[in-house]
mmCIF file of C-alpha atoms in Angstrom:
data_model
loop_
_atom_site.group_PDB
_atom_site.id
_atom_site.type_symbol
_atom_site.label_atom_id
_atom_site.label_comp_id
_atom_site.label_asym_id
_atom_site.label_seq_id
_atom_site.Cartn_x
_atom_site.Cartn_y
_atom_site.Cartn_z
ATOM 1 C CA MET J 1 -53.002 30.563 25.191
ATOM 2 C CA MET J 2 -53.177 26.819 24.785
ATOM 3 C CA ALA J 3 -52.697 27.114 21.046
ATOM 4 C CA GLU J 4 -49.738 29.443 21.534
ATOM 5 C CA SER J 5 -48.057 27.113 24.044
ATOM 6 C CA GLU J 6 -48.587 24.164 21.736
ATOM 7 C CA LEU J 7 -47.039 26.155 18.892
ATOM 8 C CA ILE J 8 -44.010 26.955 21.062
ATOM 9 C CA LYS J 9 -43.704 23.294 21.982
ATOM 10 C CA ILE J 10 -43.830 22.275 18.323
ATOM 11 C CA GLU J 11 -41.144 24.846 17.460
ATOM 12 C CA GLU J 12 -38.937 23.530 20.265
ATOM 13 C CA GLU J 13 -39.401 19.959 19.015
ATOM 14 C CA ILE J 14 -38.409 21.047 15.511
ATOM 15 C CA ARG J 15 -35.268 22.757 16.816
ATOM 16 C CA GLU J 16 -34.429 19.668 18.848
ATOM 17 C CA LYS J 17 -34.865 17.473 15.793
ATOM 18 C CA GLU J 18 -32.498 19.708 13.833
ATOM 19 C CA LYS J 19 -29.921 19.689 16.645
ATOM 20 C CA LEU J 20 -26.700 18.042 15.531
ATOM 21 C CA TRP J 21 -25.137 17.233 18.908
ATOM 22 C CA ASN J 22 -28.114 15.456 20.446
ATOM 23 C CA LEU J 23 -27.633 12.943 23.259
ATOM 24 C CA ASN J 24 -28.163 9.845 21.110
ATOM 25 C CA TYR J 25 -25.643 11.100 18.560
ATOM 26 C CA TRP J 26 -23.086 11.582 21.341
ATOM 27 C CA LYS J 27 -23.685 8.034 22.591
ATOM 28 C CA VAL J 28 -23.310 6.517 19.124
ATOM 29 C CA MET J 29 -20.095 8.472 18.552
ATOM 30 C CA ILE J 30 -18.595 7.469 21.914
ATOM 31 C CA GLY J 31 -19.565 3.839 21.378
ATOM 32 C CA ASN J 32 -18.054 3.950 17.908
ATOM 33 C CA PHE J 33 -14.808 5.394 19.261
ATOM 34 C CA MET J 34 -14.550 2.633 21.867
ATOM 35 C CA LEU J 35 -15.356 -0.001 19.250
ATOM 36 C CA TYR J 36 -12.520 1.047 16.960
ATOM 37 C CA PHE J 37 -10.162 1.918 19.805
ATOM 38 C CA SER J 38 -10.426 -1.561 21.321
ATOM 39 C CA PHE J 39 -9.890 -3.309 17.990
ATOM 40 C CA TYR J 40 -7.067 -1.155 16.621
ATOM 41 C CA LEU J 41 -5.271 -0.937 19.959
ATOM 42 C CA LEU J 42 -3.729 -4.251 18.930
ATOM 43 C CA ALA J 43 -3.095 -3.567 15.230
ATOM 44 C CA PRO J 44 0.387 -1.940 15.237
ATOM 45 C CA LEU J 45 1.906 -4.391 17.705
ATOM 46 C CA LEU J 46 0.453 -7.664 16.451
ATOM 47 C CA PRO J 47 3.289 -8.120 13.898
ATOM 48 C CA ILE J 48 5.786 -7.707 16.743
ATOM 49 C CA TYR J 49 3.698 -9.973 18.997
ATOM 50 C CA LEU J 50 3.497 -12.746 16.404
ATOM 51 C CA ASP J 51 7.227 -12.427 15.743
ATOM 52 C CA ASP J 52 8.228 -12.497 19.427
ATOM 53 C CA GLN J 53 5.646 -15.008 20.664
ATOM 54 C CA PHE J 54 5.497 -17.470 17.759
ATOM 55 C CA SER J 55 8.588 -16.596 15.637
ATOM 56 C CA ALA J 56 6.348 -16.093 12.606
ATOM 57 C CA ASP J 57 7.819 -14.941 9.279
ATOM 58 C CA LYS J 58 6.595 -11.655 7.824
ATOM 59 C CA ASP J 59 4.641 -13.350 5.005
ATOM 60 C CA LEU J 60 2.919 -15.612 7.563
ATOM 61 C CA ILE J 61 2.187 -12.571 9.722
ATOM 62 C CA GLY J 62 0.488 -10.991 6.706
ATOM 63 C CA VAL J 63 -1.678 -14.083 6.221
ATOM 64 C CA VAL J 64 -2.711 -14.193 9.906
ATOM 65 C CA LEU J 65 -3.499 -10.490 10.108
ATOM 66 C CA SER J 66 -5.475 -10.448 6.868
ATOM 67 C CA GLY J 67 -7.844 -13.126 8.184
ATOM 68 C CA TYR J 68 -10.105 -10.694 10.026
ATOM 69 C CA VAL J 69 -10.417 -8.561 6.908
ATOM 70 C CA ILE J 70 -11.575 -11.538 4.873
ATOM 71 C CA ALA J 71 -14.163 -12.390 7.536
ATOM 72 C CA SER J 72 -15.377 -8.780 7.643
ATOM 73 C CA LEU J 73 -15.586 -8.773 3.878
ATOM 74 C CA ILE J 74 -17.801 -11.858 3.918
ATOM 75 C CA VAL J 75 -20.228 -10.598 6.558
ATOM 76 C CA ARG J 76 -20.582 -6.916 5.689
ATOM 77 C CA PRO J 77 -22.884 -7.190 2.657
ATOM 78 C CA PHE J 78 -25.247 -9.348 4.741
ATOM 79 C CA SER J 79 -24.954 -6.855 7.621
ATOM 80 C CA GLY J 80 -26.320 -4.108 5.395
ATOM 81 C CA PHE J 81 -29.250 -6.319 4.501
ATOM 82 C CA LEU J 82 -29.928 -7.139 8.173
ATOM 83 C CA VAL J 83 -29.948 -3.531 9.411
ATOM 84 C CA ASP J 84 -32.191 -2.494 6.516
ATOM 85 C CA THR J 85 -34.613 -5.387 7.134
ATOM 86 C CA PHE J 86 -34.786 -6.016 10.897
ATOM 87 C CA ASN J 87 -34.785 -3.968 14.112
ATOM 88 C CA ARG J 88 -31.563 -1.957 13.893
ATOM 89 C CA LYS J 89 -31.108 -1.571 17.639
ATOM 90 C CA LYS J 90 -31.364 -5.330 18.258
ATOM 91 C CA VAL J 91 -29.010 -6.133 15.383
ATOM 92 C CA LEU J 92 -26.547 -3.560 16.726
ATOM 93 C CA MET J 93 -26.638 -4.922 20.290
ATOM 94 C CA ILE J 94 -26.175 -8.559 19.267
ATOM 95 C CA CYS J 95 -23.252 -7.734 16.984
ATOM 96 C CA PHE J 96 -21.576 -5.478 19.562
ATOM 97 C CA PHE J 97 -21.839 -8.123 22.288
ATOM 98 C CA LEU J 98 -20.233 -10.761 20.054
ATOM 99 C CA PHE J 99 -17.491 -8.296 19.146
ATOM 100 C CA PHE J 100 -16.786 -7.720 22.847
ATOM 101 C CA ILE J 101 -16.707 -11.374 23.882
ATOM 102 C CA PHE J 102 -14.188 -12.386 21.193
ATOM 103 C CA PHE J 103 -11.421 -10.432 22.944
ATOM 104 C CA THR J 104 -11.279 -13.183 25.559
ATOM 105 C CA GLY J 105 -9.914 -15.466 22.843
ATOM 106 C CA TYR J 106 -6.744 -13.397 22.442
ATOM 107 C CA ILE J 107 -6.006 -13.752 26.141
ATOM 108 C CA GLY J 108 -6.244 -17.541 25.985
ATOM 109 C CA ALA J 109 -4.504 -18.076 22.619
ATOM 110 C CA GLY J 110 -1.487 -20.335 23.220
ATOM 111 C CA THR J 111 -0.637 -21.279 19.646
ATOM 112 C CA LEU J 112 -0.307 -19.408 16.365
ATOM 113 C CA LEU J 113 -3.102 -21.490 14.831
ATOM 114 C CA PHE J 114 -5.545 -20.700 17.635
ATOM 115 C CA PHE J 115 -4.621 -17.026 17.497
ATOM 116 C CA ALA J 116 -5.175 -16.982 13.732
ATOM 117 C CA ILE J 117 -8.606 -18.609 14.148
ATOM 118 C CA ILE J 118 -9.672 -16.102 16.826
ATOM 119 C CA ARG J 119 -8.410 -13.123 14.835
ATOM 120 C CA THR J 120 -10.230 -14.326 11.716
ATOM 121 C CA LEU J 121 -13.516 -15.082 13.492
ATOM 122 C CA HIS J 122 -13.335 -11.728 15.272
ATOM 123 C CA GLY J 123 -13.710 -10.108 11.877
ATOM 124 C CA LEU J 124 -17.297 -11.392 11.625
ATOM 125 C CA PRO J 125 -18.833 -9.350 14.486
ATOM 126 C CA PHE J 126 -16.442 -6.467 13.757
ATOM 127 C CA GLY J 127 -17.680 -6.238 10.181
ATOM 128 C CA ALA J 128 -21.309 -6.440 11.247
ATOM 129 C CA VAL J 129 -21.193 -3.984 14.148
ATOM 130 C CA THR J 130 -19.399 -1.284 12.163
ATOM 131 C CA VAL J 131 -22.182 -1.337 9.583
ATOM 132 C CA ALA J 132 -24.934 -1.373 12.228
ATOM 133 C CA ASN J 133 -23.406 1.434 14.279
ATOM 134 C CA SER J 134 -22.763 3.806 11.374
ATOM 135 C CA THR J 135 -26.315 3.209 10.160
ATOM 136 C CA ALA J 136 -27.580 4.039 13.662
ATOM 137 C CA ALA J 137 -25.682 7.334 13.443
ATOM 138 C CA ILE J 138 -27.528 8.211 10.239
ATOM 139 C CA ASP J 139 -30.858 7.450 11.919
ATOM 140 C CA VAL J 140 -30.268 9.686 14.949
ATOM 141 C CA LEU J 141 -29.120 12.641 12.828
ATOM 142 C CA PRO J 142 -31.550 15.233 11.432
ATOM 143 C CA SER J 143 -31.619 14.994 7.633
ATOM 144 C CA SER J 144 -30.593 18.660 7.256
ATOM 145 C CA ARG J 145 -27.372 18.015 9.263
ATOM 146 C CA ARG J 146 -26.530 14.565 7.914
ATOM 147 C CA GLN J 147 -23.509 15.488 5.783
ATOM 148 C CA GLU J 148 -21.977 17.525 8.586
ATOM 149 C CA GLY J 149 -22.904 14.935 11.202
ATOM 150 C CA MET J 150 -21.456 11.963 9.330
ATOM 151 C CA GLY J 151 -18.258 13.927 8.868
ATOM 152 C CA PHE J 152 -17.906 14.317 12.632
ATOM 153 C CA PHE J 153 -19.068 10.739 13.223
ATOM 154 C CA GLY J 154 -16.323 9.398 10.990
ATOM 155 C CA LEU J 155 -13.864 11.333 13.115
ATOM 156 C CA SER J 156 -14.625 9.007 16.021
ATOM 157 C CA ASN J 157 -13.407 5.885 14.254
ATOM 158 C CA ASN J 158 -10.578 7.567 12.351
ATOM 159 C CA LEU J 159 -9.386 9.210 15.551
ATOM 160 C CA ALA J 160 -9.575 5.899 17.405
ATOM 161 C CA MET J 161 -7.642 4.126 14.634
ATOM 162 C CA ALA J 162 -4.947 6.790 14.875
ATOM 163 C CA VAL J 163 -4.809 7.341 18.653
ATOM 164 C CA SER J 164 -5.047 3.700 19.764
ATOM 165 C CA PRO J 165 -1.705 2.668 18.200
ATOM 166 C CA SER J 166 0.016 5.502 20.090
ATOM 167 C CA VAL J 167 -1.562 4.356 23.349
ATOM 168 C CA ALA J 168 -0.686 0.723 22.615
ATOM 169 C CA ILE J 169 2.954 1.515 21.882
ATOM 170 C CA TRP J 170 3.218 3.658 25.010
ATOM 171 C CA ILE J 171 1.733 0.881 27.180
ATOM 172 C CA TYR J 172 3.921 -1.767 25.586
ATOM 173 C CA ASP J 173 7.095 0.312 25.999
ATOM 174 C CA ALA J 174 6.228 0.756 29.675
ATOM 175 C CA SER J 175 5.149 -2.822 30.441
ATOM 176 C CA HIS J 176 6.272 -5.141 27.597
ATOM 177 C CA ASN J 177 3.077 -7.021 28.368
ATOM 178 C CA PHE J 178 0.811 -7.981 25.461
ATOM 179 C CA THR J 179 -1.745 -9.616 27.765
ATOM 180 C CA LEU J 180 -2.355 -6.232 29.395
ATOM 181 C CA LEU J 181 -3.256 -4.801 25.989
ATOM 182 C CA PHE J 182 -5.728 -7.637 25.402
ATOM 183 C CA TRP J 183 -7.433 -6.917 28.733
ATOM 184 C CA ILE J 184 -7.640 -3.193 27.972
ATOM 185 C CA SER J 185 -9.267 -3.977 24.618
ATOM 186 C CA LEU J 186 -11.763 -6.244 26.357
ATOM 187 C CA ALA J 187 -12.666 -3.590 28.928
ATOM 188 C CA THR J 188 -12.940 -0.806 26.356
ATOM 189 C CA SER J 189 -15.226 -2.829 24.098
ATOM 190 C CA LEU J 190 -17.462 -3.612 27.086
ATOM 191 C CA ALA J 191 -17.698 0.105 27.875
ATOM 192 C CA GLY J 192 -18.669 0.775 24.262
ATOM 193 C CA PHE J 193 -21.352 -1.910 24.399
ATOM 194 C CA LEU J 194 -22.860 -0.439 27.564
ATOM 195 C CA CYS J 195 -22.848 3.054 26.033
ATOM 196 C CA ILE J 196 -24.587 1.907 22.858
ATOM 197 C CA SER J 197 -27.197 -0.009 24.867
ATOM 198 C CA THR J 198 -28.625 3.316 26.129
ATOM 199 C CA VAL J 199 -29.155 4.822 22.650
ATOM 200 C CA LYS J 200 -32.811 5.520 21.849
ATOM 201 C CA MET J 201 -33.746 4.881 18.236
ATOM 202 C CA LYS J 202 -37.083 5.421 16.570
ATOM 203 C CA LYS J 203 -39.035 2.281 15.845
ATOM 204 C CA ARG J 204 -39.043 1.700 12.106
ATOM 205 C CA GLU J 205 -42.283 0.583 10.547
ATOM 206 C CA PRO J 206 -41.988 -2.535 8.405
ATOM 207 C CA ASN J 207 -41.796 -1.741 4.714
ATOM 208 C CA PRO J 208 -45.093 -2.833 3.114
ATOM 209 C CA GLU J 209 -43.388 -3.125 -0.241
ATOM 210 C CA LYS J 210 -41.742 -6.528 -0.398
ATOM 211 C CA ARG J 211 -38.673 -6.078 -2.559
ATOM 212 C CA PRO J 212 -37.278 -9.229 -4.170
ATOM 213 C CA ILE J 213 -33.924 -10.514 -2.969
ATOM 214 C CA SER J 214 -31.329 -9.105 -5.344
ATOM 215 C CA LEU J 215 -27.698 -8.040 -5.415
ATOM 216 C CA ASP J 216 -28.778 -4.459 -4.695
ATOM 217 C CA ARG J 217 -29.996 -5.557 -1.241
ATOM 218 C CA PHE J 218 -26.421 -6.501 -0.292
ATOM 219 C CA PHE J 219 -24.265 -4.184 -2.397
ATOM 220 C CA LEU J 220 -25.013 -0.660 -3.633
ATOM 221 C CA THR J 221 -24.618 -1.527 -7.295
ATOM 222 C CA LYS J 222 -25.174 2.061 -8.424
ATOM 223 C CA GLY J 223 -21.992 2.996 -6.544
ATOM 224 C CA TRP J 224 -19.766 0.256 -7.989
ATOM 225 C CA LEU J 225 -17.073 2.588 -9.361
ATOM 226 C CA MET J 226 -16.879 4.506 -6.082
ATOM 227 C CA ALA J 227 -16.376 1.169 -4.304
ATOM 228 C CA ILE J 228 -13.490 0.251 -6.617
ATOM 229 C CA ASN J 229 -11.918 3.617 -5.866
ATOM 230 C CA ILE J 230 -12.152 2.977 -2.121
ATOM 231 C CA VAL J 231 -10.371 -0.374 -2.580
ATOM 232 C CA PHE J 232 -7.252 1.466 -3.759
ATOM 233 C CA PHE J 233 -7.254 3.771 -0.731
ATOM 234 C CA GLY J 234 -7.918 0.945 1.728
ATOM 235 C CA LEU J 235 -4.964 -0.993 0.300
ATOM 236 C CA CYS J 236 -2.607 1.905 1.034
ATOM 237 C CA TRP J 237 -3.906 2.223 4.588
ATOM 238 C CA GLY J 238 -3.525 -1.535 5.143
ATOM 239 C CA ILE J 239 0.168 -1.436 4.327
ATOM 240 C CA MET J 240 0.875 1.768 6.227
ATOM 241 C CA SER J 241 -1.040 1.129 9.459
ATOM 242 C CA ASN J 242 0.081 -2.480 9.940
ATOM 243 C CA TYR J 243 3.778 -2.276 9.067
ATOM 244 C CA VAL J 244 4.863 1.231 10.039
ATOM 245 C CA ALA J 245 5.785 0.169 13.592
ATOM 246 C CA ILE J 246 8.037 -2.718 12.576
ATOM 247 C CA TYR J 247 9.497 -0.539 9.796
ATOM 248 C CA GLY J 248 10.384 2.233 12.232
ATOM 249 C CA LYS J 249 11.914 -0.270 14.631
ATOM 250 C CA GLU J 250 14.051 -2.220 12.159
ATOM 251 C CA LEU J 251 15.115 0.421 9.617
ATOM 252 C CA LEU J 252 14.861 3.890 11.153
ATOM 253 C CA ASN J 253 15.662 2.981 14.766
ATOM 254 C CA ILE J 254 12.863 5.264 15.988
ATOM 255 C CA THR J 255 10.750 2.749 17.891
ATOM 256 C CA ASP J 256 9.747 5.358 20.460
ATOM 257 C CA GLY J 257 8.701 7.660 17.622
ATOM 258 C CA THR J 258 6.066 5.298 16.231
ATOM 259 C CA GLY J 259 3.610 6.537 18.803
ATOM 260 C CA MET J 260 4.365 10.096 17.703
ATOM 261 C CA PHE J 261 3.742 9.051 14.087
ATOM 262 C CA PHE J 262 0.207 7.973 14.937
ATOM 263 C CA MET J 263 -0.359 11.033 17.123
ATOM 264 C CA ILE J 264 0.534 13.311 14.210
ATOM 265 C CA LEU J 265 -1.630 11.188 11.935
ATOM 266 C CA SER J 266 -4.563 11.519 14.333
ATOM 267 C CA GLY J 267 -3.962 15.263 14.553
ATOM 268 C CA GLY J 268 -4.272 15.498 10.784
ATOM 269 C CA LEU J 269 -7.452 13.434 10.839
ATOM 270 C CA PHE J 270 -8.941 15.559 13.598
ATOM 271 C CA LEU J 271 -8.079 18.849 11.900
ATOM 272 C CA ALA J 272 -9.452 17.684 8.547
ATOM 273 C CA ARG J 273 -12.707 16.482 10.114
ATOM 274 C CA ILE J 274 -13.281 19.651 12.148
ATOM 275 C CA LEU J 275 -12.451 22.117 9.382
ATOM 276 C CA GLY J 276 -13.915 20.030 6.588
ATOM 277 C CA ALA J 277 -17.278 19.445 8.239
ATOM 278 C CA LYS J 278 -17.903 23.209 8.409
ATOM 279 C CA THR J 279 -16.143 24.275 5.221
ATOM 280 C CA PHE J 280 -17.777 21.716 2.932
ATOM 281 C CA ALA J 281 -21.168 21.364 4.683
ATOM 282 C CA LYS J 282 -23.022 23.177 1.882
ATOM 283 C CA ARG J 283 -20.783 22.192 -1.032
ATOM 284 C CA ASP J 284 -20.392 19.258 -3.348
ATOM 285 C CA VAL J 285 -18.739 16.515 -1.288
ATOM 286 C CA SER J 286 -16.696 15.418 -4.313
ATOM 287 C CA ILE J 287 -14.640 18.630 -3.930
ATOM 288 C CA ARG J 288 -13.633 17.548 -0.439
ATOM 289 C CA ALA J 289 -12.779 14.067 -1.715
ATOM 290 C CA ALA J 290 -10.607 15.593 -4.461
ATOM 291 C CA ILE J 291 -8.574 17.572 -1.919
ATOM 292 C CA GLY J 292 -8.240 14.541 0.354
ATOM 293 C CA VAL J 293 -6.879 12.129 -2.242
ATOM 294 C CA ILE J 294 -4.199 14.623 -3.337
ATOM 295 C CA LEU J 295 -3.012 15.235 0.228
ATOM 296 C CA SER J 296 -2.849 11.489 0.902
ATOM 297 C CA LEU J 297 -0.899 10.929 -2.306
ATOM 298 C CA GLY J 298 1.704 13.467 -1.192
ATOM 299 C CA GLY J 299 2.022 11.692 2.154
ATOM 300 C CA TYR J 300 2.486 8.177 0.741
ATOM 301 C CA VAL J 301 5.009 9.316 -1.879
ATOM 302 C CA LEU J 302 7.019 11.225 0.722
ATOM 303 C CA PHE J 303 7.034 8.243 3.077
ATOM 304 C CA ALA J 304 8.273 5.883 0.354
ATOM 305 C CA ALA J 305 10.782 8.248 -1.270
ATOM 306 C CA VAL J 306 12.590 9.740 1.730
ATOM 307 C CA LYS J 307 13.969 7.565 4.528
ATOM 308 C CA SER J 308 14.417 10.092 7.313
ATOM 309 C CA SER J 309 12.653 11.120 10.488
ATOM 310 C CA TRP J 310 11.323 14.427 9.094
ATOM 311 C CA ALA J 311 9.724 12.642 6.127
ATOM 312 C CA TYR J 312 8.391 9.957 8.465
ATOM 313 C CA TYR J 313 6.481 12.494 10.559
ATOM 314 C CA THR J 314 5.512 14.881 7.746
ATOM 315 C CA SER J 315 3.978 12.038 5.777
ATOM 316 C CA ALA J 316 1.868 11.157 8.824
ATOM 317 C CA ALA J 317 0.397 14.672 8.835
ATOM 318 C CA LEU J 318 -0.353 14.607 5.095
ATOM 319 C CA ILE J 319 -1.957 11.155 5.198
ATOM 320 C CA GLY J 320 -4.033 12.188 8.211
ATOM 321 C CA LEU J 321 -5.243 15.376 6.509
ATOM 322 C CA GLY J 322 -5.924 13.457 3.301
ATOM 323 C CA ASN J 323 -7.884 10.562 4.778
ATOM 324 C CA GLY J 324 -9.707 12.925 7.133
ATOM 325 C CA ASN J 325 -11.160 14.667 4.087
ATOM 326 C CA MET J 326 -11.420 11.784 1.652
ATOM 327 C CA TYR J 327 -13.234 9.108 3.679
ATOM 328 C CA PRO J 328 -16.181 11.162 5.035
ATOM 329 C CA ALA J 329 -16.651 12.682 1.594
ATOM 330 C CA PHE J 330 -16.913 9.236 0.008
ATOM 331 C CA LEU J 331 -19.246 8.057 2.783
ATOM 332 C CA ASN J 332 -21.633 10.920 2.054
ATOM 333 C CA MET J 333 -21.356 10.218 -1.661
ATOM 334 C CA PHE J 334 -22.533 6.646 -1.069
ATOM 335 C CA ILE J 335 -25.384 7.791 1.187
ATOM 336 C CA ASN J 336 -26.457 10.513 -1.259
ATOM 337 C CA ILE J 337 -27.028 8.101 -4.140
ATOM 338 C CA ALA J 338 -28.798 5.460 -2.010
ATOM 339 C CA ARG J 339 -32.500 5.157 -1.267
ATOM 340 C CA LYS J 340 -33.676 5.768 2.296
ATOM 341 C CA ASP J 341 -34.135 2.013 2.793
ATOM 342 C CA GLN J 342 -30.566 1.383 1.551
ATOM 343 C CA ARG J 343 -28.646 3.249 4.242
ATOM 344 C CA GLY J 344 -27.296 0.033 5.710
ATOM 345 C CA THR J 345 -26.389 -1.202 2.252
ATOM 346 C CA ALA J 346 -24.582 2.065 1.470
ATOM 347 C CA ASN J 347 -22.582 1.759 4.699
ATOM 348 C CA SER J 348 -21.755 -1.883 4.147
ATOM 349 C CA THR J 349 -20.648 -1.178 0.575
ATOM 350 C CA ILE J 350 -18.029 1.425 1.455
ATOM 351 C CA LEU J 351 -16.830 -0.630 4.421
ATOM 352 C CA THR J 352 -16.668 -3.786 2.305
ATOM 353 C CA ALA J 353 -14.629 -1.955 -0.321
ATOM 354 C CA TRP J 354 -12.315 -0.633 2.398
ATOM 355 C CA ASP J 355 -11.954 -4.176 3.772
ATOM 356 C CA VAL J 356 -10.995 -5.538 0.366
ATOM 357 C CA GLY J 357 -8.289 -2.908 0.088
ATOM 358 C CA MET J 358 -7.122 -3.408 3.679
ATOM 359 C CA GLY J 359 -6.893 -7.163 3.204
ATOM 360 C CA LEU J 360 -4.922 -6.841 -0.011
ATOM 361 C CA GLY J 361 -2.659 -4.282 1.623
ATOM 362 C CA ILE J 362 -1.937 -6.387 4.710
ATOM 363 C CA LEU J 363 -1.419 -9.586 2.730
ATOM 364 C CA GLY J 364 0.520 -8.050 -0.145
ATOM 365 C CA GLY J 365 2.559 -5.847 2.158
ATOM 366 C CA GLY J 366 3.632 -8.855 4.202
ATOM 367 C CA PHE J 367 4.879 -10.723 1.130
ATOM 368 C CA LEU J 368 6.682 -7.659 -0.230
ATOM 369 C CA LEU J 369 8.401 -7.114 3.127
ATOM 370 C CA GLU J 370 9.469 -10.751 3.377
ATOM 371 C CA PHE J 371 10.654 -11.376 -0.174
ATOM 372 C CA ILE J 372 11.688 -7.933 -1.488
ATOM 373 C CA SER J 373 12.017 -4.958 0.865
ATOM 374 C CA TYR J 374 10.287 -2.324 2.949
ATOM 375 C CA SER J 375 10.841 0.107 0.104
ATOM 376 C CA ALA J 376 8.891 -2.126 -2.290
ATOM 377 C CA ALA J 377 5.968 -2.374 0.122
ATOM 378 C CA PHE J 378 5.660 1.362 0.734
ATOM 379 C CA TRP J 379 6.239 2.270 -2.911
ATOM 380 C CA GLY J 380 3.446 -0.192 -3.670
ATOM 381 C CA ALA J 381 1.193 1.846 -1.354
ATOM 382 C CA ALA J 382 2.208 5.098 -3.068
ATOM 383 C CA ILE J 383 1.544 3.664 -6.538
ATOM 384 C CA MET J 384 -1.881 2.379 -5.501
ATOM 385 C CA GLN J 385 -2.730 5.797 -4.042
ATOM 386 C CA LEU J 386 -1.688 7.378 -7.359
ATOM 387 C CA ALA J 387 -3.881 4.920 -9.252
ATOM 388 C CA GLY J 388 -6.820 5.687 -6.969
ATOM 389 C CA THR J 389 -6.266 9.422 -7.350
ATOM 390 C CA LEU J 390 -6.202 9.205 -11.148
ATOM 391 C CA LEU J 391 -9.333 7.039 -11.128
ATOM 392 C CA PHE J 392 -11.154 9.603 -8.998
ATOM 393 C CA TYR J 393 -10.202 12.614 -11.120
ATOM 394 C CA LEU J 394 -10.720 10.927 -14.481
ATOM 395 C CA ALA J 395 -13.869 8.916 -13.785
ATOM 396 C CA THR J 396 -15.328 8.609 -10.273
ATOM 397 C CA ARG J 397 -16.279 12.245 -9.694
ATOM 398 C CA PHE J 398 -18.179 12.319 -13.004
ATOM 399 C CA PHE J 399 -19.747 8.963 -12.205
ATOM 400 C CA TYR J 400 -21.030 10.339 -8.886
ATOM 401 C CA LYS J 401 -22.508 13.476 -10.426
ATOM 402 C CA LYS J 402 -24.257 11.394 -13.067
ATOM 403 C CA ARG J 403 -25.818 9.210 -10.367
ATOM 404 C CA LEU J 404 -27.044 12.310 -8.526
ATOM 405 C CA ASP J 405 -28.584 13.691 -11.709
ATOM 406 C CA GLU J 406 -30.489 10.440 -12.168
ATOM 407 C CA LEU J 407 -32.220 10.880 -8.799
ATOM 408 C CA SER J 408 -35.589 12.591 -8.764
ATOM 409 C CA PRO J 409 -35.995 15.648 -6.475
ATOM 410 C CA VAL J 410 -38.262 13.672 -4.165
ATOM 411 C CA LEU J 411 -35.835 10.811 -3.850
ATOM 412 C CA SER J 412 -32.948 13.219 -3.267
ATOM 413 C CA GLU J 413 -34.769 14.692 -0.274
ATOM 414 C CA THR J 414 -35.434 11.306 1.271
ATOM 415 C CA THR J 415 -31.843 10.183 1.008
#
């Protein structure tokens, strides 16, 4: 009887290990949502804030807002190294706490220079904690459910990035109080920190094999072409997400509809994540990426080509559906070609590439808006999405399959 009960216990432990929606996974997802929600709650209104509060020109606004991306870009490769080398839970907690405390700087910023410094420095813990948290999600997922699980996990940050602007615009329309938004971001980030602090992660044994310090410890060199492809897509998102609110206000006179734009966008993201995670769970993730980049291309072209409310909202749905399929597919592609001890590096690589694109999009979009036109900025996004789409279909998908073929069966199982 003892042997039978032990066998039942072992079987239950195995089922628990294979369970996708385990408690730790829920906590990491909720913490991730609060992390991104608190940060991107401010994103759509900061151009308006800087214009109203400091009378900043659009090109200067682009410079100020791109500062955090540059900081994130600098720290993320090192973040991957840290979470792959040291205790991941401790690294995660330190980075999350610093991310939380920086929100106090926005509340006290009285000059444009001080605000720019705070926004830039805030990018350091933001870049680090996003890498640490997504790596924690990989660790708490069973290997057999990792592709499906990371698809749902990505929904938490994509959904936050889409929903938070709607909430911010609604609060601002009701209160016209930017300080209130800063306090809400501070409180939300604290809640995320407290949630993450309760996550239980397995203690990782130190790696007895001392690998020499090399570029591959900071950047997944075997995924270099995939990273370049992500830069194109991040650039488009940088232009769209940061300037759509001021564009709707000044040109389309649909200020109240900007919140609806992001709600539709988030609906597309949510639908793509839910359907895609099940539909593509057993298939080649590059197929899902291929569908996503085409949908996004249709959305960006429609937004740039047609200046009307129906195109404004339809493009939001297409971009949401596209990014909701494309990003998780690329994330799994990076993870699939990385070694088990490179999970942090794989995460930091895709996020670094996204940051490069975001920074270029915010900075370049600001200059195009100031010196040419809104049309030039959004056509620039559409052209970059087209370039990224062509790169994926002509080269990246073959590059990925070649990298998979180079992996041995044993290594494929461990990754």
